[in-house]
Amino acid sequence: MPHKFQMPQKYIDRMVERLGREHVQETLETDKTALVVVDMQNYFMDESQLAGCPVGQTIVDNVNRIADVVRQTGGMVIWLQNFIPDHSTETWKTAHERYSPKNQEVRLKSMKPGTWPFEFWPTLDIREEDHQIIKRRYSAFIQGSSDIELILTDNGIENILICGVATNVCCDSTARDAMMLNYRTLMVADGCATFSDEEHANALIAFYTNFGDVQNTDELCARLEASNRRNVIADPAH
């Protein structure tokens, strides 16, 4: 099952004191919203893999549900796929140095198009109208990592919802950078996964108190649907 997480009340109180309410994003312009699903590939989800995070398998239903609601309410869905090019042993040596030579080789071989570890987890509901984007760093937004900003700009996106693995690595890096590039950003508590409850909680608390919002799947889907109804009432031709 997904990580059991509830935002500690002291951090909610801090947010209410600062902002006047619990959530920054109580409503969303749904047609300006993108769900960004981070690295839900076999390499990061199957327990046999070097970076396998089996809890990731338990969030698939939530991710698929959110993707469906985002599509139905006029937003877009983006699936990020991590790729490690051979030249990164020089251009990003600081990442490779964190692995033994044997494990460096495993990572390079696994994160290549055409290999099973590189492929998306098979039960993800990836649709033809969705976007699949290669990224080359933990964050999709750092220079040279991906072309996600071009796609978001072309589609008028202002709000980003983050799901995927791992909560405290690529999800957190991507979410923080999105906020600092002026996107309203929300991490889905039961739509992200990592290796332990502690790591998951620490990442979400830091994000909520400093960078963006944190909601669970039920909260988020209800807000998307309610926001969409208000948008339609306000603009019947929408």
PDB file of C-alpha atoms in Angstrom:
ATOM      1  CA  MET A   1       0.000   0.000   0.000  1.00  0.00           C
ATOM      2  CA  PRO A   2       1.128   3.627  -0.415  1.00  0.00           C
ATOM      3  CA  HIS A   3       3.069   5.276   2.376  1.00  0.00           C
ATOM      4  CA  LYS A   4       0.925   6.188   5.357  1.00  0.00           C
ATOM      5  CA  PHE A   5       1.331   9.941   5.624  1.00  0.00           C
ATOM      6  CA  GLN A   6      -0.566  12.719   7.312  1.00  0.00           C
ATOM      7  CA  MET A   7       0.878  16.200   7.475  1.00  0.00           C
ATOM      8  CA  PRO A   8       1.743  16.887  11.118  1.00  0.00           C
ATOM      9  CA  GLN A   9      -0.561  19.507  12.616  1.00  0.00           C
ATOM     10  CA  LYS A  10       2.296  21.814  13.626  1.00  0.00           C
ATOM     11  CA  TYR A  11       3.197  22.348   9.973  1.00  0.00           C
ATOM     12  CA  ILE A  12      -0.412  22.930   9.009  1.00  0.00           C
ATOM     13  CA  ASP A  13      -0.629  25.497  11.823  1.00  0.00           C
ATOM     14  CA  ARG A  14       2.493  27.193  10.503  1.00  0.00           C
ATOM     15  CA  MET A  15       0.966  27.407   7.027  1.00  0.00           C
ATOM     16  CA  VAL A  16      -2.352  28.744   8.355  1.00  0.00           C
ATOM     17  CA  GLU A  17      -0.499  31.418  10.337  1.00  0.00           C
ATOM     18  CA  ARG A  18       1.470  32.438   7.253  1.00  0.00           C
ATOM     19  CA  LEU A  19      -1.173  32.084   4.552  1.00  0.00           C
ATOM     20  CA  GLY A  20      -4.502  32.102   6.352  1.00  0.00           C
ATOM     21  CA  ARG A  21      -5.491  28.616   5.146  1.00  0.00           C
ATOM     22  CA  GLU A  22      -4.143  25.076   4.995  1.00  0.00           C
ATOM     23  CA  HIS A  23      -3.635  24.729   1.234  1.00  0.00           C
ATOM     24  CA  VAL A  24      -2.123  27.125  -1.262  1.00  0.00           C
ATOM     25  CA  GLN A  25      -4.024  25.441  -4.080  1.00  0.00           C
ATOM     26  CA  GLU A  26      -7.640  25.211  -3.020  1.00  0.00           C
ATOM     27  CA  THR A  27      -8.797  25.776  -6.599  1.00  0.00           C
ATOM     28  CA  LEU A  28      -7.051  25.199  -9.930  1.00  0.00           C
ATOM     29  CA  GLU A  29      -7.553  26.384 -13.469  1.00  0.00           C
ATOM     30  CA  THR A  30      -7.864  22.867 -14.769  1.00  0.00           C
ATOM     31  CA  ASP A  31      -7.100  23.705 -18.393  1.00  0.00           C
ATOM     32  CA  LYS A  32      -3.798  25.208 -17.226  1.00  0.00           C
ATOM     33  CA  THR A  33      -2.856  22.140 -15.182  1.00  0.00           C
ATOM     34  CA  ALA A  34      -0.428  19.325 -15.994  1.00  0.00           C
ATOM     35  CA  LEU A  35       0.128  16.069 -14.167  1.00  0.00           C
ATOM     36  CA  VAL A  36       3.825  15.230 -14.346  1.00  0.00           C
ATOM     37  CA  VAL A  37       4.528  11.571 -13.543  1.00  0.00           C
ATOM     38  CA  VAL A  38       8.165  11.013 -12.656  1.00  0.00           C
ATOM     39  CA  ASP A  39      10.232   7.936 -13.570  1.00  0.00           C
ATOM     40  CA  MET A  40       7.664   5.163 -13.105  1.00  0.00           C
ATOM     41  CA  GLN A  41       9.910   2.745 -14.982  1.00  0.00           C
ATOM     42  CA  ASN A  42      10.704  -0.881 -14.245  1.00  0.00           C
ATOM     43  CA  TYR A  43      14.191   0.079 -13.030  1.00  0.00           C
ATOM     44  CA  PHE A  44      12.729   2.249 -10.272  1.00  0.00           C
ATOM     45  CA  MET A  45       9.773   0.031  -9.344  1.00  0.00           C
ATOM     46  CA  ASP A  46      10.716  -3.636  -9.624  1.00  0.00           C
ATOM     47  CA  GLU A  47      12.319  -5.115  -6.519  1.00  0.00           C
ATOM     48  CA  SER A  48      14.890  -6.991  -8.618  1.00  0.00           C
ATOM     49  CA  GLN A  49      16.438  -3.754  -9.858  1.00  0.00           C
ATOM     50  CA  LEU A  50      19.309  -1.767  -8.366  1.00  0.00           C
ATOM     51  CA  ALA A  51      17.054   1.242  -7.708  1.00  0.00           C
ATOM     52  CA  GLY A  52      13.821  -0.716  -7.343  1.00  0.00           C
ATOM     53  CA  CYS A  53      11.255   0.867  -5.011  1.00  0.00           C
ATOM     54  CA  PRO A  54       8.417  -1.677  -4.622  1.00  0.00           C
ATOM     55  CA  VAL A  55       6.156   0.841  -2.859  1.00  0.00           C
ATOM     56  CA  GLY A  56       5.978   2.505  -6.258  1.00  0.00           C
ATOM     57  CA  GLN A  57       3.828  -0.367  -7.464  1.00  0.00           C
ATOM     58  CA  THR A  58       1.190   0.503  -4.874  1.00  0.00           C
ATOM     59  CA  ILE A  59       0.629   4.052  -6.173  1.00  0.00           C
ATOM     60  CA  VAL A  60      -0.189   3.010  -9.752  1.00  0.00           C
ATOM     61  CA  ASP A  61      -3.955   3.051  -9.212  1.00  0.00           C
ATOM     62  CA  ASN A  62      -3.814   6.541  -7.709  1.00  0.00           C
ATOM     63  CA  VAL A  63      -1.645   7.839 -10.535  1.00  0.00           C
ATOM     64  CA  ASN A  64      -3.969   6.385 -13.164  1.00  0.00           C
ATOM     65  CA  ARG A  65      -6.994   7.880 -11.398  1.00  0.00           C
ATOM     66  CA  ILE A  66      -5.451  11.349 -11.226  1.00  0.00           C
ATOM     67  CA  ALA A  67      -4.372  11.148 -14.865  1.00  0.00           C
ATOM     68  CA  ASP A  68      -7.937  10.305 -15.862  1.00  0.00           C
ATOM     69  CA  VAL A  69      -9.398  13.239 -13.897  1.00  0.00           C
ATOM     70  CA  VAL A  70      -6.782  15.640 -15.271  1.00  0.00           C
ATOM     71  CA  ARG A  71      -7.642  14.626 -18.840  1.00  0.00           C
ATOM     72  CA  GLN A  72     -11.388  14.865 -18.217  1.00  0.00           C
ATOM     73  CA  THR A  73     -11.065  18.358 -16.748  1.00  0.00           C
ATOM     74  CA  GLY A  74      -9.034  19.733 -19.654  1.00  0.00           C
ATOM     75  CA  GLY A  75      -5.483  19.334 -18.398  1.00  0.00           C
ATOM     76  CA  MET A  76      -2.543  17.421 -19.809  1.00  0.00           C
ATOM     77  CA  VAL A  77      -0.546  14.402 -18.635  1.00  0.00           C
ATOM     78  CA  ILE A  78       3.228  14.099 -18.971  1.00  0.00           C
ATOM     79  CA  TRP A  79       5.205  10.910 -18.303  1.00  0.00           C
ATOM     80  CA  LEU A  80       8.890  11.488 -17.554  1.00  0.00           C
ATOM     81  CA  GLN A  81      11.316   8.716 -18.467  1.00  0.00           C
ATOM     82  CA  ASN A  82      14.820   8.788 -17.035  1.00  0.00           C
ATOM     83  CA  PHE A  83      17.718   8.160 -19.442  1.00  0.00           C
ATOM     84  CA  ILE A  84      21.407   7.940 -18.542  1.00  0.00           C
ATOM     85  CA  PRO A  85      23.588   8.588 -21.618  1.00  0.00           C
ATOM     86  CA  ASP A  86      27.102   7.159 -21.738  1.00  0.00           C
ATOM     87  CA  HIS A  87      28.694  10.621 -21.857  1.00  0.00           C
ATOM     88  CA  SER A  88      27.169  11.418 -18.458  1.00  0.00           C
ATOM     89  CA  THR A  89      30.098   9.564 -16.862  1.00  0.00           C
ATOM     90  CA  GLU A  90      31.979  12.786 -17.683  1.00  0.00           C
ATOM     91  CA  THR A  91      29.259  15.431 -17.919  1.00  0.00           C
ATOM     92  CA  TRP A  92      27.632  14.315 -14.647  1.00  0.00           C
ATOM     93  CA  LYS A  93      30.431  12.435 -12.958  1.00  0.00           C
ATOM     94  CA  THR A  94      29.332  13.583  -9.513  1.00  0.00           C
ATOM     95  CA  ALA A  95      26.288  11.302  -9.802  1.00  0.00           C
ATOM     96  CA  HIS A  96      28.251   8.294 -11.060  1.00  0.00           C
ATOM     97  CA  GLU A  97      30.836   8.683  -8.310  1.00  0.00           C
ATOM     98  CA  ARG A  98      28.151   7.737  -5.795  1.00  0.00           C
ATOM     99  CA  TYR A  99      28.131   4.155  -7.141  1.00  0.00           C
ATOM    100  CA  SER A 100      30.707   1.384  -7.224  1.00  0.00           C
ATOM    101  CA  PRO A 101      32.178   0.635 -10.691  1.00  0.00           C
ATOM    102  CA  LYS A 102      29.971  -2.460 -10.922  1.00  0.00           C
ATOM    103  CA  ASN A 103      26.802  -0.529 -10.102  1.00  0.00           C
ATOM    104  CA  GLN A 104      27.766   2.313 -12.432  1.00  0.00           C
ATOM    105  CA  GLU A 105      27.782  -0.233 -15.245  1.00  0.00           C
ATOM    106  CA  VAL A 106      24.404  -1.607 -14.170  1.00  0.00           C
ATOM    107  CA  ARG A 107      22.862   1.883 -14.199  1.00  0.00           C
ATOM    108  CA  LEU A 108      24.236   2.706 -17.623  1.00  0.00           C
ATOM    109  CA  LYS A 109      23.005  -0.551 -19.137  1.00  0.00           C
ATOM    110  CA  SER A 110      19.601  -0.348 -17.478  1.00  0.00           C
ATOM    111  CA  MET A 111      18.731   3.227 -18.373  1.00  0.00           C
ATOM    112  CA  LYS A 112      18.816   2.797 -22.156  1.00  0.00           C
ATOM    113  CA  PRO A 113      15.896   2.819 -24.596  1.00  0.00           C
ATOM    114  CA  GLY A 114      15.050  -0.683 -25.727  1.00  0.00           C
ATOM    115  CA  THR A 115      15.901  -2.331 -22.402  1.00  0.00           C
ATOM    116  CA  TRP A 116      13.277  -3.730 -20.023  1.00  0.00           C
ATOM    117  CA  PRO A 117      14.380  -1.656 -17.003  1.00  0.00           C
ATOM    118  CA  PHE A 118      13.991   1.546 -19.031  1.00  0.00           C
ATOM    119  CA  GLU A 119      10.373   0.830 -19.999  1.00  0.00           C
ATOM    120  CA  PHE A 120       7.373   2.196 -18.133  1.00  0.00           C
ATOM    121  CA  TRP A 121       5.674  -0.001 -15.530  1.00  0.00           C
ATOM    122  CA  PRO A 122       3.171  -2.076 -17.531  1.00  0.00           C
ATOM    123  CA  THR A 123      -0.041  -1.193 -15.665  1.00  0.00           C
ATOM    124  CA  LEU A 124       0.300   2.572 -16.103  1.00  0.00           C
ATOM    125  CA  ASP A 125      -2.556   3.995 -18.178  1.00  0.00           C
ATOM    126  CA  ILE A 126      -0.536   5.945 -20.733  1.00  0.00           C
ATOM    127  CA  ARG A 127      -2.762   7.370 -23.473  1.00  0.00           C
ATOM    128  CA  GLU A 128      -1.977   8.414 -27.023  1.00  0.00           C
ATOM    129  CA  GLU A 129      -2.773  12.047 -26.245  1.00  0.00           C
ATOM    130  CA  ASP A 130      -0.307  12.147 -23.343  1.00  0.00           C
ATOM    131  CA  HIS A 131       3.274  13.372 -23.630  1.00  0.00           C
ATOM    132  CA  GLN A 132       6.274  11.134 -22.944  1.00  0.00           C
ATOM    133  CA  ILE A 133       9.452  13.078 -22.216  1.00  0.00           C
ATOM    134  CA  ILE A 134      13.017  11.883 -21.715  1.00  0.00           C
ATOM    135  CA  LYS A 135      14.908  13.485 -18.821  1.00  0.00           C
ATOM    136  CA  ARG A 136      18.621  13.219 -18.087  1.00  0.00           C
ATOM    137  CA  ARG A 137      18.946  14.582 -14.537  1.00  0.00           C
ATOM    138  CA  TYR A 138      17.021  14.166 -11.289  1.00  0.00           C
ATOM    139  CA  SER A 139      15.082  17.359 -12.036  1.00  0.00           C
ATOM    140  CA  ALA A 140      13.290  17.615 -15.355  1.00  0.00           C
ATOM    141  CA  PHE A 141      13.753  21.398 -15.273  1.00  0.00           C
ATOM    142  CA  ILE A 142      17.495  21.808 -14.851  1.00  0.00           C
ATOM    143  CA  GLN A 143      19.352  22.966 -17.958  1.00  0.00           C
ATOM    144  CA  GLY A 144      19.905  20.148 -20.439  1.00  0.00           C
ATOM    145  CA  SER A 145      17.670  17.643 -18.671  1.00  0.00           C
ATOM    146  CA  SER A 146      14.552  17.716 -20.855  1.00  0.00           C
ATOM    147  CA  ASP A 147      12.314  19.848 -23.060  1.00  0.00           C
ATOM    148  CA  ILE A 148       9.456  19.920 -20.547  1.00  0.00           C
ATOM    149  CA  GLU A 149       9.424  23.724 -20.272  1.00  0.00           C
ATOM    150  CA  LEU A 150       8.831  24.115 -24.013  1.00  0.00           C
ATOM    151  CA  ILE A 151       5.871  21.742 -23.877  1.00  0.00           C
ATOM    152  CA  LEU A 152       4.385  23.396 -20.794  1.00  0.00           C
ATOM    153  CA  THR A 153       4.751  26.859 -22.318  1.00  0.00           C
ATOM    154  CA  ASP A 154       3.229  25.777 -25.635  1.00  0.00           C
ATOM    155  CA  ASN A 155       0.195  24.442 -23.753  1.00  0.00           C
ATOM    156  CA  GLY A 156      -0.265  27.397 -21.422  1.00  0.00           C
ATOM    157  CA  ILE A 157       0.401  25.382 -18.282  1.00  0.00           C
ATOM    158  CA  GLU A 158       0.686  27.224 -14.953  1.00  0.00           C
ATOM    159  CA  ASN A 159      -0.070  24.469 -12.419  1.00  0.00           C
ATOM    160  CA  ILE A 160       1.924  21.246 -11.985  1.00  0.00           C
ATOM    161  CA  LEU A 161       0.927  18.120 -10.078  1.00  0.00           C
ATOM    162  CA  ILE A 162       3.758  15.730  -9.217  1.00  0.00           C
ATOM    163  CA  CYS A 163       3.459  11.947  -8.849  1.00  0.00           C
ATOM    164  CA  GLY A 164       6.039   9.178  -9.230  1.00  0.00           C
ATOM    165  CA  VAL A 165       9.264   7.841  -7.741  1.00  0.00           C
ATOM    166  CA  ALA A 166      11.249   8.581  -5.770  1.00  0.00           C
ATOM    167  CA  THR A 167       9.497  11.143  -3.581  1.00  0.00           C
ATOM    168  CA  ASN A 168      12.697  12.578  -2.152  1.00  0.00           C
ATOM    169  CA  VAL A 169      14.865  12.390  -5.274  1.00  0.00           C
ATOM    170  CA  CYS A 170      13.510  13.048  -8.760  1.00  0.00           C
ATOM    171  CA  CYS A 171       9.977  13.991  -7.660  1.00  0.00           C
ATOM    172  CA  ASP A 172      11.229  16.493  -5.113  1.00  0.00           C
ATOM    173  CA  SER A 173      13.946  17.881  -7.403  1.00  0.00           C
ATOM    174  CA  THR A 174      11.494  18.369 -10.248  1.00  0.00           C
ATOM    175  CA  ALA A 175       8.814  19.875  -7.982  1.00  0.00           C
ATOM    176  CA  ARG A 176      11.166  22.354  -6.318  1.00  0.00           C
ATOM    177  CA  ASP A 177      12.606  23.540  -9.618  1.00  0.00           C
ATOM    178  CA  ALA A 178       9.109  23.895 -11.086  1.00  0.00           C
ATOM    179  CA  MET A 179       8.100  26.172  -8.223  1.00  0.00           C
ATOM    180  CA  MET A 180      11.238  28.266  -8.630  1.00  0.00           C
ATOM    181  CA  LEU A 181      10.419  28.649 -12.329  1.00  0.00           C
ATOM    182  CA  ASN A 182       7.050  30.144 -11.342  1.00  0.00           C
ATOM    183  CA  TYR A 183       4.785  27.108 -11.697  1.00  0.00           C
ATOM    184  CA  ARG A 184       2.254  26.515  -8.923  1.00  0.00           C
ATOM    185  CA  THR A 185       3.329  23.052  -7.839  1.00  0.00           C
ATOM    186  CA  LEU A 186       1.667  20.318  -5.791  1.00  0.00           C
ATOM    187  CA  MET A 187       3.050  16.949  -4.722  1.00  0.00           C
ATOM    188  CA  VAL A 188       0.534  14.114  -4.309  1.00  0.00           C
ATOM    189  CA  ALA A 189       1.262  12.389  -0.995  1.00  0.00           C
ATOM    190  CA  ASP A 190      -0.171   8.996  -1.966  1.00  0.00           C
ATOM    191  CA  GLY A 191       0.871   9.403  -5.586  1.00  0.00           C
ATOM    192  CA  CYS A 192       4.599   9.431  -4.798  1.00  0.00           C
ATOM    193  CA  ALA A 193       6.761   6.694  -3.304  1.00  0.00           C
ATOM    194  CA  THR A 194      10.271   6.103  -2.024  1.00  0.00           C
ATOM    195  CA  PHE A 195      12.254   3.618   0.046  1.00  0.00           C
ATOM    196  CA  SER A 196      10.943   4.396   3.524  1.00  0.00           C
ATOM    197  CA  ASP A 197       8.097   6.212   5.268  1.00  0.00           C
ATOM    198  CA  GLU A 198      10.628   8.501   6.932  1.00  0.00           C
ATOM    199  CA  GLU A 199      12.208   9.667   3.675  1.00  0.00           C
ATOM    200  CA  HIS A 200       8.760  10.161   2.157  1.00  0.00           C
ATOM    201  CA  ALA A 201       7.510  12.231   5.079  1.00  0.00           C
ATOM    202  CA  ASN A 202      10.634  14.388   5.321  1.00  0.00           C
ATOM    203  CA  ALA A 203      10.438  15.310   1.646  1.00  0.00           C
ATOM    204  CA  LEU A 204       6.740  16.182   1.751  1.00  0.00           C
ATOM    205  CA  ILE A 205       7.056  18.252   4.928  1.00  0.00           C
ATOM    206  CA  ALA A 206       9.949  20.279   3.509  1.00  0.00           C
ATOM    207  CA  PHE A 207       8.086  20.831   0.251  1.00  0.00           C
ATOM    208  CA  TYR A 208       4.815  21.839   1.942  1.00  0.00           C
ATOM    209  CA  THR A 209       6.438  24.313   4.310  1.00  0.00           C
ATOM    210  CA  ASN A 210       8.686  26.004   1.747  1.00  0.00           C
ATOM    211  CA  PHE A 211       7.820  25.315  -1.887  1.00  0.00           C
ATOM    212  CA  GLY A 212       4.280  24.248  -2.750  1.00  0.00           C
ATOM    213  CA  ASP A 213       1.278  22.221  -1.723  1.00  0.00           C
ATOM    214  CA  VAL A 214       0.781  18.617  -0.644  1.00  0.00           C
ATOM    215  CA  GLN A 215      -2.566  16.851  -1.049  1.00  0.00           C
ATOM    216  CA  ASN A 216      -3.715  13.255  -1.320  1.00  0.00           C
ATOM    217  CA  THR A 217      -5.464  11.685  -4.290  1.00  0.00           C
ATOM    218  CA  ASP A 218      -9.004  12.038  -2.953  1.00  0.00           C
ATOM    219  CA  GLU A 219      -8.502  15.716  -2.035  1.00  0.00           C
ATOM    220  CA  LEU A 220      -6.871  16.547  -5.336  1.00  0.00           C
ATOM    221  CA  CYS A 221      -9.415  14.811  -7.552  1.00  0.00           C
ATOM    222  CA  ALA A 222     -12.286  16.458  -5.678  1.00  0.00           C
ATOM    223  CA  ARG A 223     -10.675  19.877  -6.101  1.00  0.00           C
ATOM    224  CA  LEU A 224     -10.012  19.312  -9.798  1.00  0.00           C
ATOM    225  CA  GLU A 225     -13.615  18.286 -10.423  1.00  0.00           C
ATOM    226  CA  ALA A 226     -15.031  21.146  -8.337  1.00  0.00           C
ATOM    227  CA  SER A 227     -12.732  23.683  -9.999  1.00  0.00           C
ATOM    228  CA  ASN A 228     -13.759  22.426 -13.409  1.00  0.00           C
ATOM    229  CA  ARG A 229     -17.467  22.781 -12.553  1.00  0.00           C
ATOM    230  CA  ARG A 230     -16.886  26.380 -11.446  1.00  0.00           C
ATOM    231  CA  ASN A 231     -14.953  27.122 -14.618  1.00  0.00           C
ATOM    232  CA  VAL A 232     -17.782  25.763 -16.773  1.00  0.00           C
ATOM    233  CA  ILE A 233     -20.407  27.776 -14.871  1.00  0.00           C
ATOM    234  CA  ALA A 234     -18.306  30.938 -15.175  1.00  0.00           C
ATOM    235  CA  ASP A 235     -17.704  30.352 -18.886  1.00  0.00           C
ATOM    236  CA  PRO A 236     -20.360  28.085 -20.465  1.00  0.00           C
ATOM    237  CA  ALA A 237     -18.485  28.182 -23.782  1.00  0.00           C
ATOM    238  CA  HIS A 238     -15.336  26.908 -22.062  1.00  0.00           C
TER     239      HIS A 238
END
